[in-house]
PDB file of C-alpha atoms in Angstrom:
ATOM      1  CA  MET A   1       0.000   0.000   0.000  1.00 52.00           C
ATOM      2  CA  GLY A   2       2.059   2.870  -1.179  1.00 53.00           C
ATOM      3  CA  CYS A   3       0.878   6.362  -1.886  1.00 52.00           C
ATOM      4  CA  CYS A   4       1.207   7.280  -5.482  1.00 55.00           C
ATOM      5  CA  TYR A   5       0.230  10.569  -6.928  1.00 55.00           C
ATOM      6  CA  SER A   6      -2.897  10.167  -8.983  1.00 51.00           C
ATOM      7  CA  SER A   7      -3.185  12.283 -12.047  1.00 55.00           C
ATOM      8  CA  GLU A   8      -6.921  11.719 -12.354  1.00 52.00           C
ATOM      9  CA  ASP A   9      -8.050  14.579 -10.232  1.00 51.00           C
ATOM     10  CA  LYS A  10      -5.942  17.672  -9.915  1.00 48.00           C
ATOM     11  CA  PRO A  11      -7.348  19.743  -7.051  1.00 48.00           C
ATOM     12  CA  THR A  12      -7.166  23.452  -7.708  1.00 51.00           C
ATOM     13  CA  GLU A  13      -8.036  24.699  -4.244  1.00 53.00           C
ATOM     14  CA  GLU A  14      -5.452  25.460  -1.672  1.00 53.00           C
ATOM     15  CA  GLU A  15      -6.758  23.046   0.913  1.00 59.00           C
ATOM     16  CA  GLU A  16      -6.478  20.117  -1.392  1.00 59.00           C
ATOM     17  CA  GLU A  17      -2.856  20.733  -2.220  1.00 58.00           C
ATOM     18  CA  HIS A  18      -0.577  17.957  -1.200  1.00 60.00           C
ATOM     19  CA  LEU A  19       1.366  18.867   1.861  1.00 61.00           C
ATOM     20  CA  ILE A  20       4.334  17.126   0.377  1.00 57.00           C
ATOM     21  CA  PRO A  21       5.124  18.057  -3.230  1.00 56.00           C
ATOM     22  CA  PRO A  22       4.066  15.085  -5.348  1.00 56.00           C
ATOM     23  CA  SER A  23       7.082  15.137  -7.626  1.00 54.00           C
ATOM     24  CA  ASN A  24       9.272  14.007  -4.773  1.00 48.00           C
ATOM     25  CA  ILE A  25       7.261  10.947  -3.811  1.00 47.00           C
ATOM     26  CA  VAL A  26       8.776   7.565  -4.498  1.00 49.00           C
ATOM     27  CA  CYS A  27       6.402   4.628  -4.592  1.00 47.00           C
ATOM     28  CA  LYS A  28       7.308   1.857  -2.183  1.00 46.00           C
ATOM     29  CA  PRO A  29       5.731  -1.545  -2.562  1.00 47.00           C
ATOM     30  CA  ASN A  30       5.435  -2.049   1.198  1.00 51.00           C
ATOM     31  CA  GLY A  31       4.916   1.608   2.060  1.00 46.00           C
ATOM     32  CA  THR A  32       5.160   1.736   5.820  1.00 47.00           C
ATOM     33  CA  ASP A  33       7.244   4.922   5.972  1.00 49.00           C
ATOM     34  CA  TRP A  34       6.157   8.245   4.642  1.00 50.00           C
ATOM     35  CA  PRO A  35       8.511   9.401   1.933  1.00 51.00           C
ATOM     36  CA  THR A  36      10.784  12.125   3.259  1.00 51.00           C
ATOM     37  CA  PRO A  37      10.827  15.403   1.343  1.00 50.00           C
ATOM     38  CA  SER A  38      14.149  16.121  -0.210  1.00 52.00           C
ATOM     39  CA  VAL A  39      13.504  19.905  -0.357  1.00 57.00           C
ATOM     40  CA  PRO A  40      13.873  21.699   3.018  1.00 58.00           C
ATOM     41  CA  SER A  41      11.536  24.522   2.000  1.00 72.00           C
ATOM     42  CA  ALA A  42       8.667  22.005   2.102  1.00 77.00           C
ATOM     43  CA  ARG A  43       8.520  22.591   5.862  1.00 83.00           C
ATOM     44  CA  THR A  44       7.747  26.298   5.454  1.00 87.00           C
ATOM     45  CA  ASP A  45       5.223  25.505   2.737  1.00 90.00           C
ATOM     46  CA  GLU A  46       3.535  23.187   5.171  1.00 91.00           C
ATOM     47  CA  GLN A  47       3.587  25.936   7.798  1.00 93.00           C
ATOM     48  CA  ALA A  48       2.119  28.429   5.355  1.00 93.00           C
ATOM     49  CA  LEU A  49      -0.622  26.031   4.343  1.00 93.00           C
ATOM     50  CA  LEU A  50      -1.511  25.279   7.937  1.00 94.00           C
ATOM     51  CA  THR A  51      -1.686  28.993   8.734  1.00 94.00           C
ATOM     52  CA  SER A  52      -3.907  29.638   5.751  1.00 94.00           C
ATOM     53  CA  ILE A  53      -6.268  26.851   6.808  1.00 93.00           C
ATOM     54  CA  LEU A  54      -6.340  28.297  10.293  1.00 92.00           C
ATOM     55  CA  THR A  55      -7.161  31.806   9.112  1.00 93.00           C
ATOM     56  CA  LYS A  56      -9.874  30.483   6.801  1.00 92.00           C
ATOM     57  CA  THR A  57     -11.457  28.537   9.638  1.00 90.00           C
ATOM     58  CA  ALA A  58     -11.245  31.530  11.945  1.00 87.00           C
ATOM     59  CA  GLN A  59     -13.034  33.622   9.343  1.00 88.00           C
ATOM     60  CA  ASN A  60     -15.786  31.115   8.773  1.00 88.00           C
ATOM     61  CA  ILE A  61     -16.468  30.005  12.303  1.00 85.00           C
ATOM     62  CA  ILE A  62     -17.933  32.292  14.945  1.00 80.00           C
ATOM     63  CA  ASP A  63     -16.584  31.562  18.385  1.00 74.00           C
ATOM     64  CA  VAL A  64     -19.369  32.538  20.754  1.00 78.00           C
ATOM     65  CA  SER A  65     -17.488  31.901  23.952  1.00 77.00           C
ATOM     66  CA  ALA A  66     -14.613  34.180  23.001  1.00 68.00           C
ATOM     67  CA  ALA A  67     -16.883  37.114  22.075  1.00 65.00           C
ATOM     68  CA  ASP A  68     -16.734  40.269  24.129  1.00 67.00           C
ATOM     69  CA  GLN A  69     -19.411  40.487  26.727  1.00 67.00           C
ATOM     70  CA  HIS A  70     -20.056  44.164  27.149  1.00 70.00           C
ATOM     71  CA  MET A  71     -22.493  44.978  29.864  1.00 72.00           C
ATOM     72  CA  MET A  72     -25.410  47.176  28.862  1.00 73.00           C
ATOM     73  CA  GLU A  73     -26.592  50.006  31.029  1.00 80.00           C
ATOM     74  CA  PRO A  74     -30.183  49.493  32.155  1.00 82.00           C
ATOM     75  CA  HIS A  75     -31.331  52.684  30.411  1.00 87.00           C
ATOM     76  CA  GLU A  76     -29.642  51.561  27.237  1.00 89.00           C
ATOM     77  CA  TYR A  77     -31.502  48.278  27.502  1.00 89.00           C
ATOM     78  CA  MET A  78     -34.853  50.034  28.025  1.00 92.00           C
ATOM     79  CA  ASP A  79     -34.181  52.345  25.107  1.00 93.00           C
ATOM     80  CA  ARG A  80     -33.470  49.458  22.822  1.00 92.00           C
ATOM     81  CA  ALA A  81     -36.542  47.522  23.989  1.00 93.00           C
ATOM     82  CA  ARG A  82     -38.712  50.552  23.253  1.00 94.00           C
ATOM     83  CA  GLN A  83     -37.083  50.978  19.852  1.00 94.00           C
ATOM     84  CA  TYR A  84     -37.761  47.391  18.899  1.00 94.00           C
ATOM     85  CA  SER A  85     -41.360  47.413  20.087  1.00 93.00           C
ATOM     86  CA  THR A  86     -42.177  50.570  18.114  1.00 93.00           C
ATOM     87  CA  LYS A  87     -40.585  49.049  15.031  1.00 91.00           C
ATOM     88  CA  LEU A  88     -42.643  45.904  15.501  1.00 89.00           C
ATOM     89  CA  ALA A  89     -45.828  47.903  15.918  1.00 89.00           C
ATOM     90  CA  VAL A  90     -45.199  49.746  12.654  1.00 87.00           C
ATOM     91  CA  LEU A  91     -44.467  46.538  10.751  1.00 84.00           C
ATOM     92  CA  GLY A  92     -47.303  44.642  12.389  1.00 80.00           C
ATOM     93  CA  SER A  93     -49.933  47.100  11.244  1.00 76.00           C
ATOM     94  CA  ASN A  94     -48.757  46.757   7.670  1.00 72.00           C
ATOM     95  CA  LEU A  95     -49.463  43.054   7.612  1.00 70.00           C
ATOM     96  CA  PRO A  96     -52.778  42.151   5.958  1.00 65.00           C
ATOM     97  CA  PRO A  97     -55.428  41.025   8.436  1.00 60.00           C
ATOM     98  CA  LYS A  98     -55.673  37.265   8.825  1.00 59.00           C
ATOM     99  CA  LYS A  99     -58.307  35.858   6.476  1.00 56.00           C
ATOM    100  CA  ALA A 100     -61.188  34.409   8.433  1.00 55.00           C
ATOM    101  CA  LEU A 101     -61.720  30.748   7.675  1.00 62.00           C
ATOM    102  CA  THR A 102     -65.118  30.692   6.001  1.00 72.00           C
ATOM    103  CA  LEU A 103     -66.775  27.456   5.105  1.00 79.00           C
ATOM    104  CA  PRO A 104     -67.241  27.172   1.369  1.00 81.00           C
ATOM    105  CA  SER A 105     -70.753  26.476   0.241  1.00 84.00           C
ATOM    106  CA  LEU A 106     -70.964  22.913  -1.009  1.00 85.00           C
ATOM    107  CA  THR A 107     -74.463  23.032  -2.436  1.00 86.00           C
ATOM    108  CA  THR A 108     -77.497  25.241  -2.897  1.00 86.00           C
ATOM    109  CA  GLN A 109     -79.879  22.340  -2.274  1.00 87.00           C
ATOM    110  CA  PRO A 110     -78.956  20.967   1.143  1.00 87.00           C
ATOM    111  CA  HIS A 111     -82.190  19.038   1.626  1.00 89.00           C
ATOM    112  CA  GLN A 112     -81.933  17.297  -1.697  1.00 89.00           C
ATOM    113  CA  VAL A 113     -78.294  16.437  -1.161  1.00 90.00           C
ATOM    114  CA  LEU A 114     -78.917  15.064   2.310  1.00 90.00           C
ATOM    115  CA  ALA A 115     -81.991  13.113   1.289  1.00 90.00           C
ATOM    116  CA  SER A 116     -80.440  11.415  -1.712  1.00 91.00           C
ATOM    117  CA  ASP A 117     -79.286   7.825  -1.620  1.00 90.00           C
ATOM    118  CA  LEU A 118     -76.638   6.762   0.826  1.00 90.00           C
ATOM    119  CA  VAL A 119     -73.262   5.555  -0.359  1.00 90.00           C
ATOM    120  CA  PRO A 120     -73.677   1.980  -1.636  1.00 90.00           C
ATOM    121  CA  TYR A 121     -72.223  -0.653   0.657  1.00 90.00           C
ATOM    122  CA  SER A 122     -70.153  -2.110  -2.174  1.00 92.00           C
ATOM    123  CA  ASP A 123     -68.440   1.267  -2.631  1.00 92.00           C
ATOM    124  CA  VAL A 124     -67.688   1.474   1.067  1.00 92.00           C
ATOM    125  CA  GLN A 125     -66.247  -2.038   0.997  1.00 92.00           C
ATOM    126  CA  GLN A 126     -64.075  -1.224  -1.996  1.00 95.00           C
ATOM    127  CA  VAL A 127     -62.711   1.950  -0.427  1.00 94.00           C
ATOM    128  CA  SER A 128     -62.014   0.099   2.823  1.00 93.00           C
ATOM    129  CA  LYS A 129     -60.112  -2.564   0.901  1.00 96.00           C
ATOM    130  CA  ILE A 130     -58.050   0.044  -0.964  1.00 97.00           C
ATOM    131  CA  ALA A 131     -57.281   1.832   2.293  1.00 96.00           C
ATOM    132  CA  ALA A 132     -56.191  -1.468   3.863  1.00 97.00           C
ATOM    133  CA  TYR A 133     -53.855  -2.142   0.945  1.00 97.00           C
ATOM    134  CA  ALA A 134     -52.402   1.345   1.187  1.00 97.00           C
ATOM    135  CA  TYR A 135     -51.870   0.961   4.914  1.00 97.00           C
ATOM    136  CA  SER A 136     -50.175  -2.373   4.430  1.00 96.00           C
ATOM    137  CA  ALA A 137     -47.933  -0.955   1.723  1.00 96.00           C
ATOM    138  CA  ILE A 138     -46.917   2.043   3.801  1.00 96.00           C
ATOM    139  CA  SER A 139     -46.164  -0.089   6.820  1.00 95.00           C
ATOM    140  CA  GLN A 140     -43.696  -2.060   4.725  1.00 94.00           C
ATOM    141  CA  ILE A 141     -41.571   0.963   3.945  1.00 94.00           C
ATOM    142  CA  LYS A 142     -38.327   0.459   5.746  1.00 92.00           C
ATOM    143  CA  VAL A 143     -34.650   1.275   5.529  1.00 89.00           C
ATOM    144  CA  ASP A 144     -32.594  -1.371   3.799  1.00 88.00           C
ATOM    145  CA  ALA A 145     -29.160  -1.050   5.342  1.00 88.00           C
ATOM    146  CA  LYS A 146     -26.584  -2.045   2.791  1.00 89.00           C
ATOM    147  CA  GLU A 147     -23.294  -0.861   4.197  1.00 87.00           C
ATOM    148  CA  GLU A 148     -21.747   0.280   7.417  1.00 86.00           C
ATOM    149  CA  LEU A 149     -22.572   3.876   8.171  1.00 85.00           C
ATOM    150  CA  VAL A 150     -19.250   4.591   9.781  1.00 87.00           C
ATOM    151  CA  VAL A 151     -16.055   3.311   8.258  1.00 85.00           C
ATOM    152  CA  GLN A 152     -12.469   3.602   9.290  1.00 84.00           C
ATOM    153  CA  PHE A 153     -10.002   5.093   6.898  1.00 83.00           C
ATOM    154  CA  ALA A 154      -7.305   2.548   6.262  1.00 84.00           C
ATOM    155  CA  ILE A 155      -4.257   4.417   7.465  1.00 78.00           C
ATOM    156  CA  PRO A 156      -1.175   2.285   7.247  1.00 73.00           C
TER     157      PRO A 156
ATOM    158  CA  MET B   1     -84.335  31.404   5.003  1.00 57.00           C
ATOM    159  CA  THR B   2     -86.071  31.037   8.336  1.00 69.00           C
ATOM    160  CA  THR B   3     -85.073  28.268  10.703  1.00 72.00           C
ATOM    161  CA  ALA B   4     -88.440  26.599  10.141  1.00 78.00           C
ATOM    162  CA  ALA B   5     -87.880  26.534   6.400  1.00 78.00           C
ATOM    163  CA  LEU B   6     -84.420  25.059   6.962  1.00 78.00           C
ATOM    164  CA  THR B   7     -85.595  22.319   9.252  1.00 85.00           C
ATOM    165  CA  ALA B   8     -88.797  21.428   7.432  1.00 84.00           C
ATOM    166  CA  GLY B   9     -86.858  19.896   4.585  1.00 86.00           C
ATOM    167  CA  LEU B  10     -84.627  17.985   7.007  1.00 88.00           C
ATOM    168  CA  GLU B  11     -87.615  16.440   8.744  1.00 88.00           C
ATOM    169  CA  ARG B  12     -88.605  14.885   5.469  1.00 88.00           C
ATOM    170  CA  VAL B  13     -85.301  13.139   4.830  1.00 88.00           C
ATOM    171  CA  PRO B  14     -86.026   9.414   4.589  1.00 86.00           C
ATOM    172  CA  ASP B  15     -84.896   7.252   7.521  1.00 89.00           C
ATOM    173  CA  GLN B  16     -83.803  10.284   9.459  1.00 91.00           C
ATOM    174  CA  LEU B  17     -83.210   9.811  13.172  1.00 93.00           C
ATOM    175  CA  GLY B  18     -82.246  13.399  13.993  1.00 94.00           C
ATOM    176  CA  TYR B  19     -80.617  16.487  12.601  1.00 94.00           C
ATOM    177  CA  LEU B  20     -78.491  19.523  13.412  1.00 93.00           C
ATOM    178  CA  VAL B  21     -78.169  22.911  11.789  1.00 93.00           C
ATOM    179  CA  ILE B  22     -74.932  24.586  12.836  1.00 93.00           C
ATOM    180  CA  SER B  23     -73.494  27.987  12.074  1.00 90.00           C
ATOM    181  CA  GLU B  24     -70.143  29.568  12.959  1.00 87.00           C
ATOM    182  CA  ASP B  25     -71.694  30.865  16.163  1.00 86.00           C
ATOM    183  CA  GLY B  26     -73.231  27.599  17.289  1.00 89.00           C
ATOM    184  CA  VAL B  27     -76.155  25.247  16.914  1.00 91.00           C
ATOM    185  CA  LEU B  28     -79.164  26.896  15.257  1.00 90.00           C
ATOM    186  CA  ALA B  29     -81.518  23.931  15.413  1.00 91.00           C
ATOM    187  CA  SER B  30     -81.460  20.328  16.554  1.00 92.00           C
ATOM    188  CA  ALA B  31     -83.952  17.499  16.728  1.00 92.00           C
ATOM    189  CA  GLY B  32     -84.375  13.786  17.277  1.00 92.00           C
ATOM    190  CA  GLU B  33     -81.371  11.867  18.493  1.00 93.00           C
ATOM    191  CA  LEU B  34     -79.150  14.870  17.849  1.00 92.00           C
ATOM    192  CA  GLU B  35     -81.227  17.215  19.992  1.00 92.00           C
ATOM    193  CA  ASN B  36     -78.905  19.431  22.032  1.00 92.00           C
ATOM    194  CA  ASP B  37     -75.963  17.301  20.948  1.00 92.00           C
ATOM    195  CA  GLU B  38     -73.290  19.994  20.992  1.00 92.00           C
ATOM    196  CA  GLN B  39     -70.515  17.458  21.059  1.00 93.00           C
ATOM    197  CA  THR B  40     -71.506  15.841  17.780  1.00 93.00           C
ATOM    198  CA  ALA B  41     -72.024  19.320  16.347  1.00 94.00           C
ATOM    199  CA  GLY B  42     -68.469  20.270  17.272  1.00 93.00           C
ATOM    200  CA  VAL B  43     -66.989  17.119  15.827  1.00 94.00           C
ATOM    201  CA  MET B  44     -68.928  17.459  12.568  1.00 93.00           C
ATOM    202  CA  MET B  45     -67.861  21.086  12.194  1.00 92.00           C
ATOM    203  CA  GLN B  46     -64.229  20.139  12.596  1.00 92.00           C
ATOM    204  CA  MET B  47     -64.507  17.278  10.129  1.00 93.00           C
ATOM    205  CA  VAL B  48     -66.187  19.414   7.508  1.00 90.00           C
ATOM    206  CA  ARG B  49     -63.638  22.179   7.920  1.00 88.00           C
ATOM    207  CA  THR B  50     -60.798  19.743   7.459  1.00 89.00           C
ATOM    208  CA  ALA B  51     -62.436  18.025   4.485  1.00 88.00           C
ATOM    209  CA  SER B  52     -63.200  21.314   2.744  1.00 84.00           C
ATOM    210  CA  ARG B  53     -59.518  22.177   2.793  1.00 82.00           C
ATOM    211  CA  PHE B  54     -58.662  19.276   0.520  1.00 80.00           C
ATOM    212  CA  VAL B  55     -58.030  20.520  -2.961  1.00 73.00           C
ATOM    213  CA  LEU B  56     -57.967  18.023  -5.771  1.00 75.00           C
ATOM    214  CA  SER B  57     -55.375  18.857  -8.376  1.00 74.00           C
ATOM    215  CA  GLY B  58     -56.803  20.440 -11.490  1.00 72.00           C
ATOM    216  CA  SER B  59     -59.953  21.682  -9.829  1.00 72.00           C
ATOM    217  CA  ALA B  60     -60.546  24.916  -8.000  1.00 69.00           C
ATOM    218  CA  ASP B  61     -63.979  23.888  -6.718  1.00 72.00           C
ATOM    219  CA  VAL B  62     -64.575  22.246  -3.396  1.00 71.00           C
ATOM    220  CA  PRO B  63     -64.131  18.556  -4.147  1.00 74.00           C
ATOM    221  CA  PHE B  64     -67.281  17.224  -2.531  1.00 86.00           C
ATOM    222  CA  LYS B  65     -70.990  17.922  -2.112  1.00 89.00           C
ATOM    223  CA  ARG B  66     -71.772  15.772   0.892  1.00 93.00           C
ATOM    224  CA  MET B  67     -69.735  14.135   3.609  1.00 93.00           C
ATOM    225  CA  SER B  68     -70.918  10.797   5.033  1.00 94.00           C
ATOM    226  CA  VAL B  69     -69.659   9.439   8.336  1.00 94.00           C
ATOM    227  CA  ILE B  70     -70.581   5.762   8.058  1.00 92.00           C
ATOM    228  CA  LEU B  71     -70.980   3.735  11.219  1.00 90.00           C
ATOM    229  CA  ASP B  72     -72.448   0.336  11.849  1.00 87.00           C
ATOM    230  CA  ASP B  73     -76.062   1.210  12.423  1.00 89.00           C
ATOM    231  CA  PHE B  74     -76.370   4.704  11.113  1.00 91.00           C
ATOM    232  CA  VAL B  75     -74.835   7.341   8.871  1.00 94.00           C
ATOM    233  CA  TYR B  76     -74.232  11.019   9.494  1.00 95.00           C
ATOM    234  CA  THR B  77     -74.722  12.909   6.260  1.00 94.00           C
ATOM    235  CA  VAL B  78     -73.239  16.396   6.313  1.00 94.00           C
ATOM    236  CA  THR B  79     -73.314  19.263   3.853  1.00 93.00           C
ATOM    237  CA  VAL B  80     -72.738  23.011   3.870  1.00 92.00           C
ATOM    238  CA  SER B  81     -74.950  25.657   2.346  1.00 90.00           C
ATOM    239  CA  ALA B  82     -74.938  29.422   2.850  1.00 88.00           C
ATOM    240  CA  GLN B  83     -72.494  29.362   5.774  1.00 88.00           C
ATOM    241  CA  LYS B  84     -74.529  26.735   7.619  1.00 91.00           C
ATOM    242  CA  VAL B  85     -73.672  23.121   8.273  1.00 93.00           C
ATOM    243  CA  PHE B  86     -76.478  20.591   8.004  1.00 93.00           C
ATOM    244  CA  VAL B  87     -76.095  17.227   9.695  1.00 94.00           C
ATOM    245  CA  VAL B  88     -78.693  14.469   9.344  1.00 94.00           C
ATOM    246  CA  LYS B  89     -78.438  11.157  11.164  1.00 95.00           C
ATOM    247  CA  ARG B  90     -79.934   8.444   8.990  1.00 94.00           C
ATOM    248  CA  GLN B  91     -80.612   4.790   9.521  1.00 92.00           C
ATOM    249  CA  GLN B  92     -78.056   2.553   7.869  1.00 86.00           C
ATOM    250  CA  ASN B  93     -80.058  -0.210   6.203  1.00 79.00           C
ATOM    251  CA  GLN B  94     -77.352  -1.628   4.016  1.00 72.00           C
ATOM    252  CA  ARG B  95     -75.791  -4.718   5.415  1.00 66.00           C
ATOM    253  CA  GLU B  96     -73.387  -7.321   4.126  1.00 64.00           C
ATOM    254  CA  PRO B  97     -74.874  -8.369   0.771  1.00 59.00           C
ATOM    255  CA  ILE B  98     -76.138 -11.886   1.061  1.00 56.00           C
ATOM    256  CA  ASN B  99     -74.752 -14.093  -1.694  1.00 55.00           C
ATOM    257  CA  VAL B 100     -77.404 -16.563  -2.671  1.00 55.00           C
TER     258      VAL B 100
END
C-alpha cells in the first residue's frame, strides 16, 4: 500500500494541495514509511498552508465563547426595547389582516343532497379494501441497510 | 331562510333519526337523536372544515358535495350551504350483501 500521486483529479483549491510536493514521492511496494521530502523549504510551505487553513477557519467560524461580553446600562436596555417594540408595531400594522376561515358552500340544495341515496355498501367495501392495501404498503416501507454507516479510513 | 324553512326539509329526509343545523356561532336547530348534541355538532364542524380544505389537483372547486360518516347502524350525512352546516343522522339499512 504505497501512496502514489494520482493524475486523475488535480485539485485546484489550496486546501487540497498535497502537503508534500508530489514530484518528490517515491512509490514503495510495502509503504510503511512516509517518503521524506528532499527539499527543506517544504517545511515552510507546510507551515504556510496550515496557517492559511487556520485563518480560513477563523473567518468562517464564529466563536461565541470568546466574544466580548459588554455589559449594557439598564437605560440603554430600556431604550433598545422601546425601539424594537415601536418598530414591531409599525411593521405589524402593515401586515394584511388574517383571512377568516369561512366554510365554502358545497351546495345550494342541502335538503336534496342530504336526502339522496346513501353511499352503496359495495363502494364502502371497496374503499375500505383500498385503504387497507395502502396501509399495508406504507407499513412495509423500511430502511434497507446495505453498508456500514461509519467506516475507518485505512491508514497504514 | 327562516329556521323553520331550513328544518322542514330535514324532517322529510327518509330514515332520518335526527338532525343539526350549525353555524359559525353555534347550533341553530337540533332534533331527534341529535337534539342538544353539541358534542356531535363540534366534531362534525371540525370534520367538515378539514375536508373542505382538501383541494384536488386540477380543480378549483370544493371537491365534494356531501360528507358521510358511516358507522355500523347509522350514517351522518353532512353538507354546507350558505355558511350553515347541516347534519342528518340516517338509519343505515345496508348490510353485508347476502350471496345466494
